[in-house]
Short mmCIF file of C-alpha atoms and ligand atoms in Angstrom, two decimals:
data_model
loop_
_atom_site.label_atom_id
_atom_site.label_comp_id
_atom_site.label_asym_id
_atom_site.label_seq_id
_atom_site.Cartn_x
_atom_site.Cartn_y
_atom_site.Cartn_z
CA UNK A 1 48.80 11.78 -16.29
CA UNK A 2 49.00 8.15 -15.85
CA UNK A 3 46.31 5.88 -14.53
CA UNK A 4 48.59 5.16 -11.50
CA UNK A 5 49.11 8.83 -10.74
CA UNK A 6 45.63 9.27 -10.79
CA UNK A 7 45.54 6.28 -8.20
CA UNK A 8 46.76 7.56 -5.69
CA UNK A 9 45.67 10.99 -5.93
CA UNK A 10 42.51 9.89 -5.45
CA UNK A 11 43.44 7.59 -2.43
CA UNK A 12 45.21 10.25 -0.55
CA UNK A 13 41.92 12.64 -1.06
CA UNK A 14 40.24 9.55 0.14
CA UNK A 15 42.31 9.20 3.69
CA UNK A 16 41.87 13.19 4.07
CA UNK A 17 38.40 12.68 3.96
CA UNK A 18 38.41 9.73 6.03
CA UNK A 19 40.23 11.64 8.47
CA UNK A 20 38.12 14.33 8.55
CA UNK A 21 35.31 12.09 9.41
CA UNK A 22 37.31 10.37 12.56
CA UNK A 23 37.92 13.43 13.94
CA UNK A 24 34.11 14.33 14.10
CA UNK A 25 32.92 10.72 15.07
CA UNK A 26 35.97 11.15 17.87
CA UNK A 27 34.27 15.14 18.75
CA UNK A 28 30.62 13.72 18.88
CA UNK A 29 31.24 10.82 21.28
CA UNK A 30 33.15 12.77 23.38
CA UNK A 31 30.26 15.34 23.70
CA UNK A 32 27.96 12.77 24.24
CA UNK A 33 29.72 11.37 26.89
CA UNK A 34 30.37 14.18 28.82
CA UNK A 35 26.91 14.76 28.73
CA UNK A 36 25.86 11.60 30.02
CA UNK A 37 28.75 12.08 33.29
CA UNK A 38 26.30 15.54 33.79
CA UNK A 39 23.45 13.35 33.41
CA UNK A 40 24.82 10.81 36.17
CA UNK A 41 25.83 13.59 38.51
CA UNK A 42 22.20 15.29 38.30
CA UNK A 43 20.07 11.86 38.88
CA UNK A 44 22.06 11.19 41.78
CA UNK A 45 21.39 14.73 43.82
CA UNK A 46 20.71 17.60 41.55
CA UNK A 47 23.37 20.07 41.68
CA UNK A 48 26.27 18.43 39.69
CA UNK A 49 26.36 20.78 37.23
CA UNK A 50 29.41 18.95 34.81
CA UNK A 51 32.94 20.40 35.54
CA UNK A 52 33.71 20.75 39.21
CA UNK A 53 37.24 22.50 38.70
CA UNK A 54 36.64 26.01 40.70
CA UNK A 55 37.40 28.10 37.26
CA UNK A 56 33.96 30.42 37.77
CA UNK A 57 34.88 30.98 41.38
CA UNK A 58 32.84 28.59 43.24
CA UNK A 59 33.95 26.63 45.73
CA UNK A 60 33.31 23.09 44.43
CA UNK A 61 32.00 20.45 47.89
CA UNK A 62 31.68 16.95 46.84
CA UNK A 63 29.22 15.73 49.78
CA UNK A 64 28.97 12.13 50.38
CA UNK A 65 25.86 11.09 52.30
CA UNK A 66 25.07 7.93 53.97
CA UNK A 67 21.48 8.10 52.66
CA UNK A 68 17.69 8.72 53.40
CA UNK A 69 17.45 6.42 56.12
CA UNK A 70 15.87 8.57 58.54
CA UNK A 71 13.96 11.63 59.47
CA UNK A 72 17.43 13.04 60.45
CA UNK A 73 18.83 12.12 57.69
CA UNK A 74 16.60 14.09 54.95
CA UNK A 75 17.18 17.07 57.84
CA UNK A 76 20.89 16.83 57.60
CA UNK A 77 20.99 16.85 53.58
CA UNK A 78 18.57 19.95 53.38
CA UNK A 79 20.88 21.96 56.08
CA UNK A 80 23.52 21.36 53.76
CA UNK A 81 21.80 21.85 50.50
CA UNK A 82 20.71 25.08 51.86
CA UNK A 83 24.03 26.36 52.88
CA UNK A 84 26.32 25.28 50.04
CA UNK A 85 24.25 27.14 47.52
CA UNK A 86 25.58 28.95 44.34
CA UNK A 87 24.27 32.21 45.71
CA UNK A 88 26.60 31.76 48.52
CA UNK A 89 29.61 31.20 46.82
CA UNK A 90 29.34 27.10 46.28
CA UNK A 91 29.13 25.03 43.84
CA UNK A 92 27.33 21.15 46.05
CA UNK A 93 28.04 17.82 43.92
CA UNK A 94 25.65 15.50 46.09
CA UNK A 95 25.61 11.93 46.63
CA UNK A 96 23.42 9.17 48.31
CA UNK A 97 25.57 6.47 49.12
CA UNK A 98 22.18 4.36 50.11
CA UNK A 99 23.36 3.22 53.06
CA UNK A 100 26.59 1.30 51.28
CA UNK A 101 30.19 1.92 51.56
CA UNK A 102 31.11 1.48 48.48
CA UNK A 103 28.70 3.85 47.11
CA UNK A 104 30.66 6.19 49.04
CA UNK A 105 34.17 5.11 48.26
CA UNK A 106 33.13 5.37 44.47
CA UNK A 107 31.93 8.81 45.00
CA UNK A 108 34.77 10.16 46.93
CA UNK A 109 36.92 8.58 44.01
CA UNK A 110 34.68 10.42 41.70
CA UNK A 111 35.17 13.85 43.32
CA UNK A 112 38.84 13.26 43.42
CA UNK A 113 38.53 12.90 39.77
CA UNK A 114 36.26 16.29 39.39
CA UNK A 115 38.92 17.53 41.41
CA UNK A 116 36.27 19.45 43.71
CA UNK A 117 38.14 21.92 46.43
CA UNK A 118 36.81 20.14 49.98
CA UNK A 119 35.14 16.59 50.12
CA UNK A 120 33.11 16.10 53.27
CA UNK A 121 32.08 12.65 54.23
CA UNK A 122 29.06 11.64 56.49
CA UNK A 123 30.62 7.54 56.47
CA UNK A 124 28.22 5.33 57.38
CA UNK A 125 30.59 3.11 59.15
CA UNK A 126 34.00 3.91 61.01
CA UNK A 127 36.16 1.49 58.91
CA UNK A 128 37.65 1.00 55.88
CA UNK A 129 38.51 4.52 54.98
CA UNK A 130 42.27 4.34 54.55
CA UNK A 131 43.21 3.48 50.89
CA UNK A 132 40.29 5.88 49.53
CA UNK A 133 41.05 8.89 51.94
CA UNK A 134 44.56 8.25 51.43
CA UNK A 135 43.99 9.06 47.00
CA UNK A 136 42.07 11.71 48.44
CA UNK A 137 45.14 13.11 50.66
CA UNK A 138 48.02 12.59 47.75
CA UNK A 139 45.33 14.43 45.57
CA UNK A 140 45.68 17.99 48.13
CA UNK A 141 42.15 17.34 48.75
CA UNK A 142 40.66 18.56 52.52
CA UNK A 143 38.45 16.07 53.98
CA UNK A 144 35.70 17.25 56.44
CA UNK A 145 34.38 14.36 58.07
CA UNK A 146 30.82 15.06 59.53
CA UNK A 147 27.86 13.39 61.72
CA UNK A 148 29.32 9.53 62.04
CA UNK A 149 33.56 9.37 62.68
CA UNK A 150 35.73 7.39 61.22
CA UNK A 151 38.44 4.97 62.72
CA UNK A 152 41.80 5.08 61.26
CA UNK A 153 45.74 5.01 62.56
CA UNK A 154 46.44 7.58 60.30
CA UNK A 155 44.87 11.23 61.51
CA UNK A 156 46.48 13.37 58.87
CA UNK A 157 44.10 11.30 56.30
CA UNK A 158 41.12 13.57 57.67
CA UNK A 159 41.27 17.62 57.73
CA UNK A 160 38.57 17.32 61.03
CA UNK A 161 35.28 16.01 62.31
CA UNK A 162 31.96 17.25 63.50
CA UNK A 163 29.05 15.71 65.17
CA UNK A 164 27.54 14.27 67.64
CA UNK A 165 28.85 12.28 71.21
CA UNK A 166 26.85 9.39 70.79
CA UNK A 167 28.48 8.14 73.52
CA UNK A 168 27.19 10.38 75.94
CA UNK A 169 23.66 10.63 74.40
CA UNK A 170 23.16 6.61 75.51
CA UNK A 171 25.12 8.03 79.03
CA UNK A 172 22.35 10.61 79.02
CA UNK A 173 19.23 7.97 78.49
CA UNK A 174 21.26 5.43 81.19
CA UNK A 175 20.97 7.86 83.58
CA UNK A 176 17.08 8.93 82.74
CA UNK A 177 16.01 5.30 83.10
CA UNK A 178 18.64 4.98 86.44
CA UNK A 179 16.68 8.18 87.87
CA UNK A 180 13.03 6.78 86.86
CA UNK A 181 13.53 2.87 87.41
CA UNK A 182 16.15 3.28 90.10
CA UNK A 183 19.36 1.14 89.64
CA UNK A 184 18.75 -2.25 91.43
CA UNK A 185 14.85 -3.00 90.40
CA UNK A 186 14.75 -6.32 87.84
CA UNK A 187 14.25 -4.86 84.31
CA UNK A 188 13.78 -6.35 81.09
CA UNK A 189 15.17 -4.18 77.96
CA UNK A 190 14.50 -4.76 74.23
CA UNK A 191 17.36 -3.52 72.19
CA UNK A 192 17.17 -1.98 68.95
CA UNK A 193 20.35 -1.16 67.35
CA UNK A 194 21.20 1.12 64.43
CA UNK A 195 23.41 0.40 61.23
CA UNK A 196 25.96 -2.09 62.72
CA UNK A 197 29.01 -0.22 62.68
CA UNK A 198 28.12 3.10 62.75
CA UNK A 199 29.67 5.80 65.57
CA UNK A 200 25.82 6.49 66.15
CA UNK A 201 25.07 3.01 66.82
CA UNK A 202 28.25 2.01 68.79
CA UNK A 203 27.85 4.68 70.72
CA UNK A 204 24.35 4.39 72.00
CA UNK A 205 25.34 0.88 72.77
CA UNK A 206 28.36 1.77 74.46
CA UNK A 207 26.17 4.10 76.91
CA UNK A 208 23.54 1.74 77.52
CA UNK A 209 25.86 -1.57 77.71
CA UNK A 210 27.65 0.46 80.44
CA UNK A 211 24.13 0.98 82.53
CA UNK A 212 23.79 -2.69 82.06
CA UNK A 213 27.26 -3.36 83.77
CA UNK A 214 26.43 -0.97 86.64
CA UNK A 215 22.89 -2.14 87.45
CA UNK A 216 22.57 -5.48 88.31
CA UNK A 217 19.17 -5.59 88.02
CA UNK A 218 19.33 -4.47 84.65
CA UNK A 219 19.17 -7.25 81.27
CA UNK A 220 19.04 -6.87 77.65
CA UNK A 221 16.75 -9.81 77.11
CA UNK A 222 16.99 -9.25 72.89
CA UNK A 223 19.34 -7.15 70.40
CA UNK A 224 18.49 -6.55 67.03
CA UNK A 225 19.05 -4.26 64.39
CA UNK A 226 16.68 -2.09 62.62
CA UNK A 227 19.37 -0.10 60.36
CA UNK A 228 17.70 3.19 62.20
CA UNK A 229 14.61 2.59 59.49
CA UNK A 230 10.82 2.51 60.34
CA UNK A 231 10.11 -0.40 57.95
CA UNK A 232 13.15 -2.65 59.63
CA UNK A 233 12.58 -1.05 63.50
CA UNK A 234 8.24 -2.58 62.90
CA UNK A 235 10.10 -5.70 61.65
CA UNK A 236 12.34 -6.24 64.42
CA UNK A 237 9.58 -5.29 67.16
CA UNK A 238 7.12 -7.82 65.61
CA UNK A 239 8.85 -10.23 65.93
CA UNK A 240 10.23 -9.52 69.54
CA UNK A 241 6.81 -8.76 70.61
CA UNK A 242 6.25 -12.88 69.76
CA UNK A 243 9.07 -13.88 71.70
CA UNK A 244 8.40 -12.01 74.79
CA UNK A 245 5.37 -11.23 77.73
CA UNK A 246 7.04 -8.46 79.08
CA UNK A 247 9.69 -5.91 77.88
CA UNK A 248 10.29 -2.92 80.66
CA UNK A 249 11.44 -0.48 78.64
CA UNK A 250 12.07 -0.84 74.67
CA UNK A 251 15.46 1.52 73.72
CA UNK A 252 15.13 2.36 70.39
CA UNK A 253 18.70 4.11 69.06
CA UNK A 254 16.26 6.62 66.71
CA UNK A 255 13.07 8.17 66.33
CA UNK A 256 12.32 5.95 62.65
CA UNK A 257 12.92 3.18 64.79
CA UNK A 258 10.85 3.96 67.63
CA UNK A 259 8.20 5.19 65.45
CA UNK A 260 8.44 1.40 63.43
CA UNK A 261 8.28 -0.19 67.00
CA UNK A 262 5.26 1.68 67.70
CA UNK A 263 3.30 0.66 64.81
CA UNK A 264 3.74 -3.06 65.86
CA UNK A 265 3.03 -2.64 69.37
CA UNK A 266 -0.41 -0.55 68.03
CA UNK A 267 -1.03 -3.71 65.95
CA UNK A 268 -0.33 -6.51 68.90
CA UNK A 269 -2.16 -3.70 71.42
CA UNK A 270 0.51 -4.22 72.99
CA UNK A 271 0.62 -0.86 75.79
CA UNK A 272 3.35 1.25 75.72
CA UNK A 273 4.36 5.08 76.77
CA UNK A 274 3.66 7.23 79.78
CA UNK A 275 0.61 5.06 80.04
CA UNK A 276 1.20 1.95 78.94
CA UNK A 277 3.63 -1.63 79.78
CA UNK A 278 7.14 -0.27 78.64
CA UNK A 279 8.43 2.52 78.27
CA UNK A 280 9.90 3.67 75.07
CA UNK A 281 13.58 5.45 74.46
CA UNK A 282 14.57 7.33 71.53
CA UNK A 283 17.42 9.11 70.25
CA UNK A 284 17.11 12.23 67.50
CA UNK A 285 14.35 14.27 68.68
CA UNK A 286 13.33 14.91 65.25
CA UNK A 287 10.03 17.02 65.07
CA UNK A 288 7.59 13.85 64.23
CA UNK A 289 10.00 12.62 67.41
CA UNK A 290 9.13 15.48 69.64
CA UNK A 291 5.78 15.05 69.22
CA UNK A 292 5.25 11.47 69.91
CA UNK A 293 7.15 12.19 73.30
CA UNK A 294 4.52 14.97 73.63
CA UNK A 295 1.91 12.59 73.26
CA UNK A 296 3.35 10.53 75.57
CA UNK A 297 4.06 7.74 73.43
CA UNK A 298 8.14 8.17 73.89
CA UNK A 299 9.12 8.86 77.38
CA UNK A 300 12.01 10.23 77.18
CA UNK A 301 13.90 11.52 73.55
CA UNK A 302 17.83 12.38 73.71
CA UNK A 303 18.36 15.03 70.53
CA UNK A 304 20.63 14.24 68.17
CA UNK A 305 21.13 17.52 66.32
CA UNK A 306 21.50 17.16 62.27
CA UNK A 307 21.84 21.20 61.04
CA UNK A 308 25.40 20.55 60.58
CA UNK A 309 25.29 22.44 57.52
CA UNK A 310 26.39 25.75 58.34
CA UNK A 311 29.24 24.29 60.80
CA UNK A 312 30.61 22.64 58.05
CA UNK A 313 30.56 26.00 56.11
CA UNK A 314 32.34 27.82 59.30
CA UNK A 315 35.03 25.15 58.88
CA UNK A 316 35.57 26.16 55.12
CA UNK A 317 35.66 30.06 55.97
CA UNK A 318 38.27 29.08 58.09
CA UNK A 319 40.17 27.54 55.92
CA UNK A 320 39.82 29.62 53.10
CA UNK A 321 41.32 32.26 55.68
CA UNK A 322 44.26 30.33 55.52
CA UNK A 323 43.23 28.85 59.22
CA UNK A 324 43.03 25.47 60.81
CA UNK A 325 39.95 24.47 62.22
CA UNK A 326 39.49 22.48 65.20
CA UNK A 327 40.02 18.65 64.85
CA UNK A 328 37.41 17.31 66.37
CA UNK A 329 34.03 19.57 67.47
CA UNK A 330 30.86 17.94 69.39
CA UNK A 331 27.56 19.56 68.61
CA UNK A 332 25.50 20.58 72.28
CA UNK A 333 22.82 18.45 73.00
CA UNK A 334 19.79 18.59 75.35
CA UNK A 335 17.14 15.74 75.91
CA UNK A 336 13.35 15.88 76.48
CA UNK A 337 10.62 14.23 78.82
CA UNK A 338 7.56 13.50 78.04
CA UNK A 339 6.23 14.51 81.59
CA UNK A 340 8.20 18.00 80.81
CA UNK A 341 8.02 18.71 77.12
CA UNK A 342 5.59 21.81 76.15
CA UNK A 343 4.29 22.32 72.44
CA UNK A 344 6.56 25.46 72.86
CA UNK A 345 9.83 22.70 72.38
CA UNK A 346 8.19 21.64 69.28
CA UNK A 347 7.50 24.79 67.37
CA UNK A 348 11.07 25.89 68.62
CA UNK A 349 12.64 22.81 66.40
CA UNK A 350 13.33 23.71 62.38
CA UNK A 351 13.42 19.38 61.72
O1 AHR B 401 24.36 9.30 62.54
C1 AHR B 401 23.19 9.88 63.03
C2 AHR B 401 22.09 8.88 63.00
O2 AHR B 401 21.90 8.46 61.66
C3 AHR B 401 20.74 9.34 63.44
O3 AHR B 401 20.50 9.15 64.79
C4 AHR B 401 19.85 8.43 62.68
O4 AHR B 401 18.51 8.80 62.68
C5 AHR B 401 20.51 8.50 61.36
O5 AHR B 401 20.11 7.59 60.46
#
């Protein structure tokens, strides 16, 4: 054999060993990066348990919340976490968009990519859904869009929608405050709005703004926003409790809110509820809601229902029947008065 024979047999044993190691370094940080997607997936909600494709018979939902804004809020993701369960058949990849939109459009992207079997969307605004629901729609992915709608030209980019007529919840307080201030008396409102841009706050708005129209005695003497938080709703309210002597009646588009404003007006002893300078609105009816109306501290609380949980499941039976479910559905609502509500309302109420 000569030396140069020997050369290269030894260089070509080299590259198969060479190769041999690639192809494990390759293996290894591939397994290490799926396990850091799993990793991702579990911070962000707990029940992303790696590949979403339906291959052990569960019905994969990629839920995309708005957050943990509110007392409503946390109720709306436990009613789902408690009905998309893997003992029922499901298989829930959560996530909390934290208020943000692009959270959201980066999770819908990423369920698109996990190729779940239904993404449902609680969008914290109504626009800028197109382009993302669109990737959804040329992927054959159903889109239930719950709580909050969305605006868009293009209805065949959503499967259907489920929540709540925010509209008619601010009609409902309107005519409350029209019944118990009559519609011509001077009165001075304080304003606090919810996420700018959301179907709950536009709505609420839309109800009251259309009181204000009708009543000429009626004036919103401040607008603000609290993002439907307690921290930002005390924040807003301190500051308009500096600016004005009198507010008539402080409309607060949720209970976090409300319960924020209260806290100021406690600190300022400033007087407020059934007994007190202005009278306090709500929206929600939450349980820690209810029972500030019951002690009078909120006069008058217009439920906003959040179990939408196992109406979202109803919507998949139906389609996994090979049915289509309604477009849109409203949720019944009722509202309570502090002069009316019993204790009996409030052990009735499951959030
Ligand atoms: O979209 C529903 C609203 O969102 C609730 O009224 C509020 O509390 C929540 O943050």
């Amino acid at each position: 054999m000569t030396s140069n024979a020997g050369a290269r047999r030894f260089r070509r044993g080299y590259i198969r060993v060479k190769k041999i190691f690639l192809t494990g370094l390759c293996f290894l940080i591939f397994a290490f990066s799926s396990c850091q997607g799993k990793n991702a997936d579990s911070a962000n909600g707990g029940e992303a348990g790696g590949n979403a494709v339906n291959s052990d018979g569960l019905i994969v939902v990629g839920f995309s919340q708005v957050g943990a804004e509110s007392d409503w809020r946390m109720a709306n993701t436990k009613s789902m976490r408690e009905t998309f369960t893997e003992a029922k058949g499901y298989r829930l990849i959560f996530r909390d968009a934290q208020q943000k939109q692009e959270n959201q459009i980066a999770a819908i992207r990423s369920f698109i990519s996990q190729k779940v079997t239904y993404i449902v969307l609680a969008p914290v605004t109504e626009d800028g859904w197109d382009t993302v629901l669109k990737e959804a729609k040329d992927a054959g992915i159903p889109v239930i869009v719950v709580d909050r709608m969305i605006k868009t030209q293009d209805n065949s980019l959503y499967t259907c929608w489920i929540g709540a007529d925010f509209r008619k919840e601010g009609g409902t307080a309107v005519a409350w405050m029209e019944k118990n201030f009559g519609t011509d008396r001077r009165l001075i409102i304080a304003h606090l709005q919810g996420s700018l841009g959301s179907s709950a706050q536009i709505g609420r708005t839309e109800g009251l703004q259309a009181g204000i129209d009708k009543n000429i005695g009626w004036r919103v003497a401040v607008r603000d926003s609290g993002d439907f938080t307690q921290v930002k709703g005390k924040e807003v309210t301190e500051r308009i409790l500096k600016q004005y002597e009198r507010i008539d009646v402080l409309y607060c588009e949720n209970d976090n809110m409300a319960f924020g404003a209260i806290e100021a007006m406690d600190a300022a002893r400033w007087t407020y509820g059934v007994n007190g300078a202005t009278t306090i609105i709500s929206f929600d009816a939450t349980r820690a809601g209810l029972e500030a109306t019951l002690e009078g501290k909120i006069n008058y609380n217009v439920e906003c229902n959040p179990l939408h949980g196992p109406r979202v499941e109803e919507i998949i039976r139906q389609m996994e029947r090979g049915e289509i479910p309604s477009k849109l559905a409203y949720v019944d609502e009722i509202a309570f008065d502090a002069k009316t509500i019993t204790r009996a309302d409030i052990d009735a109420r499951s959030y």
